[in-house]
JSON list of C-alpha atoms in Angstrom, two decimals:
[
{"chain": "A", "resi": 1, "resn": "MET", "atom": "CA", "xyz": [-39.54, -36.70, 91.55]},
{"chain": "A", "resi": 2, "resn": "HIS", "atom": "CA", "xyz": [-39.88, -33.37, 93.18]},
{"chain": "A", "resi": 3, "resn": "LYS", "atom": "CA", "xyz": [-36.17, -33.27, 93.32]},
{"chain": "A", "resi": 4, "resn": "LYS", "atom": "CA", "xyz": [-35.90, -33.68, 89.31]},
{"chain": "A", "resi": 5, "resn": "VAL", "atom": "CA", "xyz": [-38.32, -31.28, 88.61]},
{"chain": "A", "resi": 6, "resn": "PHE", "atom": "CA", "xyz": [-36.37, -28.69, 90.92]},
{"chain": "A", "resi": 7, "resn": "LEU", "atom": "CA", "xyz": [-33.14, -29.63, 89.39]},
{"chain": "A", "resi": 8, "resn": "LEU", "atom": "CA", "xyz": [-34.76, -29.09, 85.76]},
{"chain": "A", "resi": 9, "resn": "VAL", "atom": "CA", "xyz": [-35.85, -25.56, 86.83]},
{"chain": "A", "resi": 10, "resn": "LEU", "atom": "CA", "xyz": [-32.53, -24.68, 88.39]},
{"chain": "A", "resi": 11, "resn": "LEU", "atom": "CA", "xyz": [-30.78, -25.99, 85.30]},
{"chain": "A", "resi": 12, "resn": "SER", "atom": "CA", "xyz": [-33.23, -24.05, 82.75]},
{"chain": "A", "resi": 13, "resn": "TRP", "atom": "CA", "xyz": [-32.72, -21.03, 84.90]},
{"chain": "A", "resi": 14, "resn": "LEU", "atom": "CA", "xyz": [-28.68, -21.27, 84.97]},
{"chain": "A", "resi": 15, "resn": "LEU", "atom": "CA", "xyz": [-28.90, -21.61, 81.08]},
{"chain": "A", "resi": 16, "resn": "SER", "atom": "CA", "xyz": [-31.32, -18.88, 80.53]},
{"chain": "A", "resi": 17, "resn": "VAL", "atom": "CA", "xyz": [-28.88, -16.49, 82.69]},
{"chain": "A", "resi": 18, "resn": "GLN", "atom": "CA", "xyz": [-25.81, -17.67, 80.76]},
{"chain": "A", "resi": 19, "resn": "LEU", "atom": "CA", "xyz": [-28.05, -16.60, 77.52]},
{"chain": "A", "resi": 20, "resn": "VAL", "atom": "CA", "xyz": [-28.99, -13.41, 78.74]},
{"chain": "A", "resi": 21, "resn": "LYS", "atom": "CA", "xyz": [-25.38, -12.90, 80.01]},
{"chain": "A", "resi": 22, "resn": "ALA", "atom": "CA", "xyz": [-24.13, -14.05, 76.56]},
{"chain": "A", "resi": 23, "resn": "GLN", "atom": "CA", "xyz": [-26.45, -11.41, 74.70]},
{"chain": "A", "resi": 24, "resn": "ASP", "atom": "CA", "xyz": [-25.19, -8.65, 76.87]},
{"chain": "A", "resi": 25, "resn": "SER", "atom": "CA", "xyz": [-21.84, -9.68, 76.40]},
{"chain": "A", "resi": 26, "resn": "PHE", "atom": "CA", "xyz": [-21.40, -6.65, 73.65]},
{"chain": "A", "resi": 27, "resn": "THR", "atom": "CA", "xyz": [-18.96, -4.69, 75.27]},
{"chain": "A", "resi": 28, "resn": "GLN", "atom": "CA", "xyz": [-17.16, -1.46, 75.00]},
{"chain": "A", "resi": 29, "resn": "GLU", "atom": "CA", "xyz": [-13.96, -3.18, 73.50]},
{"chain": "A", "resi": 30, "resn": "ASP", "atom": "CA", "xyz": [-16.25, -4.89, 70.98]},
{"chain": "A", "resi": 31, "resn": "ARG", "atom": "CA", "xyz": [-17.71, -1.55, 69.68]},
{"chain": "A", "resi": 32, "resn": "GLU", "atom": "CA", "xyz": [-14.10, -0.26, 69.43]},
{"chain": "A", "resi": 33, "resn": "ARG", "atom": "CA", "xyz": [-13.09, -3.16, 67.09]},
{"chain": "A", "resi": 34, "resn": "LEU", "atom": "CA", "xyz": [-16.08, -2.86, 65.14]},
{"chain": "A", "resi": 35, "resn": "ILE", "atom": "CA", "xyz": [-15.00, 1.06, 64.97]},
{"chain": "A", "resi": 36, "resn": "ARG", "atom": "CA", "xyz": [-11.55, 0.05, 63.76]},
{"chain": "A", "resi": 37, "resn": "LEU", "atom": "CA", "xyz": [-12.79, -2.57, 61.48]},
{"chain": "A", "resi": 38, "resn": "GLU", "atom": "CA", "xyz": [-14.88, -0.43, 59.81]},
{"chain": "A", "resi": 39, "resn": "THR", "atom": "CA", "xyz": [-12.04, 2.26, 59.44]},
{"chain": "A", "resi": 40, "resn": "THR", "atom": "CA", "xyz": [-9.76, -0.71, 58.38]},
{"chain": "A", "resi": 41, "resn": "LEU", "atom": "CA", "xyz": [-12.65, -1.54, 55.74]},
{"chain": "A", "resi": 42, "resn": "LYS", "atom": "CA", "xyz": [-13.09, 2.11, 54.45]},
{"chain": "A", "resi": 43, "resn": "VAL", "atom": "CA", "xyz": [-9.15, 2.56, 53.88]},
{"chain": "A", "resi": 44, "resn": "PHE", "atom": "CA", "xyz": [-9.23, -1.20, 52.24]},
{"chain": "A", "resi": 45, "resn": "MET", "atom": "CA", "xyz": [-12.12, -0.03, 49.95]},
{"chain": "A", "resi": 46, "resn": "ASP", "atom": "CA", "xyz": [-10.36, 3.53, 49.42]},
{"chain": "A", "resi": 47, "resn": "GLN", "atom": "CA", "xyz": [-7.33, 1.89, 48.27]},
{"chain": "A", "resi": 48, "resn": "VAL", "atom": "CA", "xyz": [-9.17, -0.49, 46.07]},
{"chain": "A", "resi": 49, "resn": "ASP", "atom": "CA", "xyz": [-10.99, 2.24, 44.40]},
{"chain": "A", "resi": 50, "resn": "LYS", "atom": "CA", "xyz": [-7.81, 3.99, 43.81]},
{"chain": "A", "resi": 51, "resn": "ARG", "atom": "CA", "xyz": [-6.45, 1.02, 42.23]},
{"chain": "A", "resi": 52, "resn": "PHE", "atom": "CA", "xyz": [-9.34, 0.63, 39.91]},
{"chain": "A", "resi": 53, "resn": "GLU", "atom": "CA", "xyz": [-8.85, 4.28, 38.87]},
{"chain": "A", "resi": 54, "resn": "GLN", "atom": "CA", "xyz": [-5.01, 3.67, 38.34]},
{"chain": "A", "resi": 55, "resn": "ILE", "atom": "CA", "xyz": [-6.12, 0.55, 35.89]},
{"chain": "A", "resi": 56, "resn": "ALA", "atom": "CA", "xyz": [-8.64, 2.51, 34.19]},
{"chain": "A", "resi": 57, "resn": "LYS", "atom": "CA", "xyz": [-6.10, 5.27, 33.81]},
{"chain": "A", "resi": 58, "resn": "ARG", "atom": "CA", "xyz": [-3.56, 2.56, 32.21]},
{"chain": "A", "resi": 59, "resn": "PHE", "atom": "CA", "xyz": [-6.16, 1.12, 29.95]},
{"chain": "A", "resi": 60, "resn": "GLU", "atom": "CA", "xyz": [-6.86, 4.41, 28.72]},
{"chain": "A", "resi": 61, "resn": "GLN", "atom": "CA", "xyz": [-3.36, 4.87, 28.22]},
{"chain": "A", "resi": 62, "resn": "VAL", "atom": "CA", "xyz": [-2.91, 1.69, 26.31]},
{"chain": "A", "resi": 63, "resn": "ASP", "atom": "CA", "xyz": [-5.85, 2.50, 24.25]},
{"chain": "A", "resi": 64, "resn": "LYS", "atom": "CA", "xyz": [-4.24, 5.68, 23.36]},
{"chain": "A", "resi": 65, "resn": "ARG", "atom": "CA", "xyz": [-1.42, 4.15, 22.38]},
{"chain": "A", "resi": 66, "resn": "PHE", "atom": "CA", "xyz": [-2.98, 1.67, 20.36]},
{"chain": "A", "resi": 67, "resn": "ALA", "atom": "CA", "xyz": [-4.88, 4.68, 18.70]},
{"chain": "A", "resi": 68, "resn": "GLU", "atom": "CA", "xyz": [-1.27, 6.22, 17.82]},
{"chain": "A", "resi": 69, "resn": "LEU", "atom": "CA", "xyz": [-0.30, 2.88, 16.45]},
{"chain": "A", "resi": 70, "resn": "ARG", "atom": "CA", "xyz": [-3.40, 2.52, 14.39]},
{"chain": "A", "resi": 71, "resn": "GLU", "atom": "CA", "xyz": [-2.68, 6.24, 13.27]},
{"chain": "A", "resi": 72, "resn": "ASP", "atom": "CA", "xyz": [0.98, 5.37, 12.35]},
{"chain": "A", "resi": 73, "resn": "ILE", "atom": "CA", "xyz": [0.18, 2.09, 10.64]},
{"chain": "A", "resi": 74, "resn": "ASN", "atom": "CA", "xyz": [-2.41, 3.82, 8.50]},
{"chain": "A", "resi": 75, "resn": "LYS", "atom": "CA", "xyz": [0.01, 6.57, 7.75]},
{"chain": "A", "resi": 76, "resn": "ARG", "atom": "CA", "xyz": [2.38, 4.03, 6.66]},
{"chain": "A", "resi": 77, "resn": "PHE", "atom": "CA", "xyz": [0.15, 1.96, 4.22]},
{"chain": "A", "resi": 78, "resn": "GLU", "atom": "CA", "xyz": [-1.00, 5.24, 2.82]},
{"chain": "A", "resi": 79, "resn": "GLN", "atom": "CA", "xyz": [2.48, 6.30, 2.36]},
{"chain": "A", "resi": 80, "resn": "VAL", "atom": "CA", "xyz": [2.97, 2.92, 0.71]},
{"chain": "A", "resi": 81, "resn": "ASP", "atom": "CA", "xyz": [0.29, 3.22, -1.42]},
{"chain": "A", "resi": 82, "resn": "LYS", "atom": "CA", "xyz": [1.43, 6.70, -2.80]},
{"chain": "A", "resi": 83, "resn": "ARG", "atom": "CA", "xyz": [4.93, 5.18, -3.28]},
{"chain": "A", "resi": 84, "resn": "PHE", "atom": "CA", "xyz": [3.41, 2.05, -4.96]},
{"chain": "A", "resi": 85, "resn": "GLU", "atom": "CA", "xyz": [1.37, 4.68, -7.38]},
{"chain": "A", "resi": 86, "resn": "GLN", "atom": "CA", "xyz": [4.38, 6.71, -7.86]},
{"chain": "A", "resi": 87, "resn": "MET", "atom": "CA", "xyz": [6.30, 3.56, -9.11]},
{"chain": "A", "resi": 88, "resn": "MET", "atom": "CA", "xyz": [3.32, 2.55, -11.26]},
{"chain": "A", "resi": 89, "resn": "THR", "atom": "CA", "xyz": [3.27, 6.08, -13.03]},
{"chain": "A", "resi": 90, "resn": "PHE", "atom": "CA", "xyz": [7.13, 5.99, -13.56]},
{"chain": "A", "resi": 91, "resn": "LEU", "atom": "CA", "xyz": [6.58, 2.03, -14.86]},
{"chain": "A", "resi": 92, "resn": "TRP", "atom": "CA", "xyz": [4.09, 3.73, -17.30]},
{"chain": "A", "resi": 93, "resn": "ILE", "atom": "CA", "xyz": [6.32, 6.75, -18.42]},
{"chain": "A", "resi": 94, "resn": "LEU", "atom": "CA", "xyz": [9.12, 4.12, -19.09]},
{"chain": "A", "resi": 95, "resn": "THR", "atom": "CA", "xyz": [6.95, 1.83, -21.13]},
{"chain": "A", "resi": 96, "resn": "ALA", "atom": "CA", "xyz": [5.80, 4.96, -23.18]},
{"chain": "A", "resi": 97, "resn": "ILE", "atom": "CA", "xyz": [9.54, 6.12, -23.72]},
{"chain": "A", "resi": 98, "resn": "PHE", "atom": "CA", "xyz": [10.33, 2.60, -24.62]},
{"chain": "A", "resi": 99, "resn": "THR", "atom": "CA", "xyz": [7.77, 2.24, -27.09]},
{"chain": "A", "resi": 100, "resn": "THR", "atom": "CA", "xyz": [8.43, 5.69, -28.67]},
{"chain": "A", "resi": 101, "resn": "LEU", "atom": "CA", "xyz": [11.73, 4.68, -29.42]},
{"chain": "A", "resi": 102, "resn": "VAL", "atom": "CA", "xyz": [11.07, 1.40, -30.73]},
{"chain": "A", "resi": 103, "resn": "ALA", "atom": "CA", "xyz": [8.37, 3.23, -33.16]},
{"chain": "A", "resi": 104, "resn": "VAL", "atom": "CA", "xyz": [10.98, 5.58, -34.11]},
{"chain": "A", "resi": 105, "resn": "VAL", "atom": "CA", "xyz": [13.81, 3.07, -34.66]},
{"chain": "A", "resi": 106, "resn": "ILE", "atom": "CA", "xyz": [11.52, 0.97, -36.79]},
{"chain": "A", "resi": 107, "resn": "GLY", "atom": "CA", "xyz": [10.52, 3.97, -38.83]},
{"chain": "A", "resi": 108, "resn": "PHE", "atom": "CA", "xyz": [14.05, 5.27, -39.29]},
{"chain": "A", "resi": 109, "resn": "ALA", "atom": "CA", "xyz": [15.05, 2.05, -40.54]},
{"chain": "A", "resi": 110, "resn": "TYR", "atom": "CA", "xyz": [12.49, 1.91, -42.87]},
{"chain": "A", "resi": 111, "resn": "TRP", "atom": "CA", "xyz": [13.13, 5.61, -44.05]},
{"chain": "A", "resi": 112, "resn": "ASP", "atom": "CA", "xyz": [16.52, 4.50, -44.44]},
{"chain": "A", "resi": 113, "resn": "ARG", "atom": "CA", "xyz": [16.14, 1.38, -46.33]},
{"chain": "A", "resi": 114, "resn": "ARG", "atom": "CA", "xyz": [13.85, 3.03, -48.65]},
{"chain": "A", "resi": 115, "resn": "THR", "atom": "CA", "xyz": [16.32, 5.89, -49.31]},
{"chain": "A", "resi": 116, "resn": "ILE", "atom": "CA", "xyz": [19.47, 3.35, -49.65]},
{"chain": "A", "resi": 117, "resn": "ILE", "atom": "CA", "xyz": [17.44, 1.46, -52.07]},
{"chain": "A", "resi": 118, "resn": "LYS", "atom": "CA", "xyz": [16.51, 4.38, -54.08]},
{"chain": "A", "resi": 119, "resn": "ARG", "atom": "CA", "xyz": [20.09, 5.74, -54.34]},
{"chain": "A", "resi": 120, "resn": "ALA", "atom": "CA", "xyz": [21.35, 2.72, -55.13]},
{"chain": "A", "resi": 121, "resn": "LYS", "atom": "CA", "xyz": [18.65, 2.26, -58.10]},
{"chain": "A", "resi": 122, "resn": "GLU", "atom": "CA", "xyz": [19.69, 5.82, -59.11]},
{"chain": "A", "resi": 123, "resn": "GLU", "atom": "CA", "xyz": [23.39, 5.23, -59.09]},
{"chain": "A", "resi": 124, "resn": "THR", "atom": "CA", "xyz": [23.05, 1.60, -61.01]},
{"chain": "A", "resi": 125, "resn": "ILE", "atom": "CA", "xyz": [20.78, 3.52, -63.78]},
{"chain": "A", "resi": 126, "resn": "GLU", "atom": "CA", "xyz": [23.63, 6.24, -64.12]},
{"chain": "A", "resi": 127, "resn": "GLN", "atom": "CA", "xyz": [26.36, 3.88, -63.90]},
{"chain": "A", "resi": 128, "resn": "LEU", "atom": "CA", "xyz": [24.91, 1.63, -66.69]},
{"chain": "A", "resi": 129, "resn": "GLU", "atom": "CA", "xyz": [24.17, 4.77, -68.59]},
{"chain": "A", "resi": 130, "resn": "ARG", "atom": "CA", "xyz": [27.79, 6.02, -68.47]},
{"chain": "A", "resi": 131, "resn": "GLU", "atom": "CA", "xyz": [29.63, 2.74, -68.84]},
{"chain": "A", "resi": 132, "resn": "GLY", "atom": "CA", "xyz": [27.07, 0.23, -70.30]},
{"chain": "A", "resi": 133, "resn": "LYS", "atom": "CA", "xyz": [26.27, -0.76, -73.54]},
{"chain": "A", "resi": 134, "resn": "LEU", "atom": "CA", "xyz": [22.89, 1.15, -73.11]},
{"chain": "A", "resi": 135, "resn": "LYS", "atom": "CA", "xyz": [24.77, 4.56, -73.28]},
{"chain": "A", "resi": 136, "resn": "ASP", "atom": "CA", "xyz": [26.32, 3.36, -76.46]},
{"chain": "A", "resi": 137, "resn": "LEU", "atom": "CA", "xyz": [23.10, 2.57, -77.78]},
{"chain": "A", "resi": 138, "resn": "ILE", "atom": "CA", "xyz": [21.22, 5.66, -76.64]},
{"chain": "A", "resi": 139, "resn": "ASP", "atom": "CA", "xyz": [24.19, 8.02, -78.10]},
{"chain": "A", "resi": 140, "resn": "ALA", "atom": "CA", "xyz": [23.97, 6.07, -81.31]},
{"chain": "A", "resi": 141, "resn": "LEU", "atom": "CA", "xyz": [19.99, 6.66, -81.48]},
{"chain": "A", "resi": 142, "resn": "ARG", "atom": "CA", "xyz": [20.78, 10.31, -80.54]},
{"chain": "A", "resi": 143, "resn": "GLU", "atom": "CA", "xyz": [23.11, 10.41, -83.49]},
{"chain": "A", "resi": 144, "resn": "LEU", "atom": "CA", "xyz": [20.44, 8.66, -85.71]},
{"chain": "A", "resi": 145, "resn": "ALA", "atom": "CA", "xyz": [17.69, 11.22, -84.48]},
{"chain": "A", "resi": 146, "resn": "ARG", "atom": "CA", "xyz": [19.68, 13.98, -85.98]},
{"chain": "A", "resi": 147, "resn": "GLU", "atom": "CA", "xyz": [18.80, 12.76, -89.38]},
{"chain": "A", "resi": 148, "resn": "ASP", "atom": "CA", "xyz": [15.63, 11.00, -88.53]},
{"chain": "A", "resi": 149, "resn": "SER", "atom": "CA", "xyz": [12.65, 13.54, -87.04]},
{"chain": "A", "resi": 150, "resn": "ARG", "atom": "CA", "xyz": [10.29, 10.59, -86.52]},
{"chain": "A", "resi": 151, "resn": "LEU", "atom": "CA", "xyz": [13.07, 9.15, -83.98]},
{"chain": "A", "resi": 152, "resn": "ALA", "atom": "CA", "xyz": [13.78, 12.15, -82.22]},
{"chain": "A", "resi": 153, "resn": "GLU", "atom": "CA", "xyz": [10.44, 12.72, -81.35]},
{"chain": "A", "resi": 154, "resn": "ILE", "atom": "CA", "xyz": [10.29, 9.49, -79.84]},
{"chain": "A", "resi": 155, "resn": "LEU", "atom": "CA", "xyz": [13.18, 10.13, -77.90]},
{"chain": "A", "resi": 156, "resn": "ARG", "atom": "CA", "xyz": [11.92, 13.21, -76.84]},
{"chain": "A", "resi": 157, "resn": "TYR", "atom": "CA", "xyz": [8.92, 11.25, -75.46]},
{"chain": "A", "resi": 158, "resn": "TYR", "atom": "CA", "xyz": [11.22, 9.27, -73.46]},
{"chain": "A", "resi": 159, "resn": "ARG", "atom": "CA", "xyz": [13.22, 12.09, -72.39]},
{"chain": "A", "resi": 160, "resn": "LEU", "atom": "CA", "xyz": [16.24, 10.43, -73.88]},
{"chain": "A", "resi": 161, "resn": "LEU", "atom": "CA", "xyz": [17.34, 13.25, -76.24]}
]
């Protein structure tokens, strides 16, 4: 049993020496590795930061382009609205001109009809007076009015003498 205890103590001592040796195994080479790892990590972080800055710049450029496009689209809409208003104004002017022309043509036709009817009536009466039996009757009455004063008054009243 003594042997067993001795072996156990020896084994535990060997293990503890290994553990102490394992803990002290941080050598100069490990330190250099850590330094290289830190510098590599720092370079990597700097590159990542630069790329994020580039991405941010690109986003700003894209935002600027969108803003310019929005402004261009707004200008185009304003131009289209202005053109539409001009077209509507032009259509109103054409409508007013057409309405005026129609009113003038209708007025002229009405005036022309009245003038033609009046002139035709006068010409018909003149023709009847010149050539018709009415003319002969009026001439006969005028001859008779030279002798009859009462008939002369009546013819003067109706402006036939």
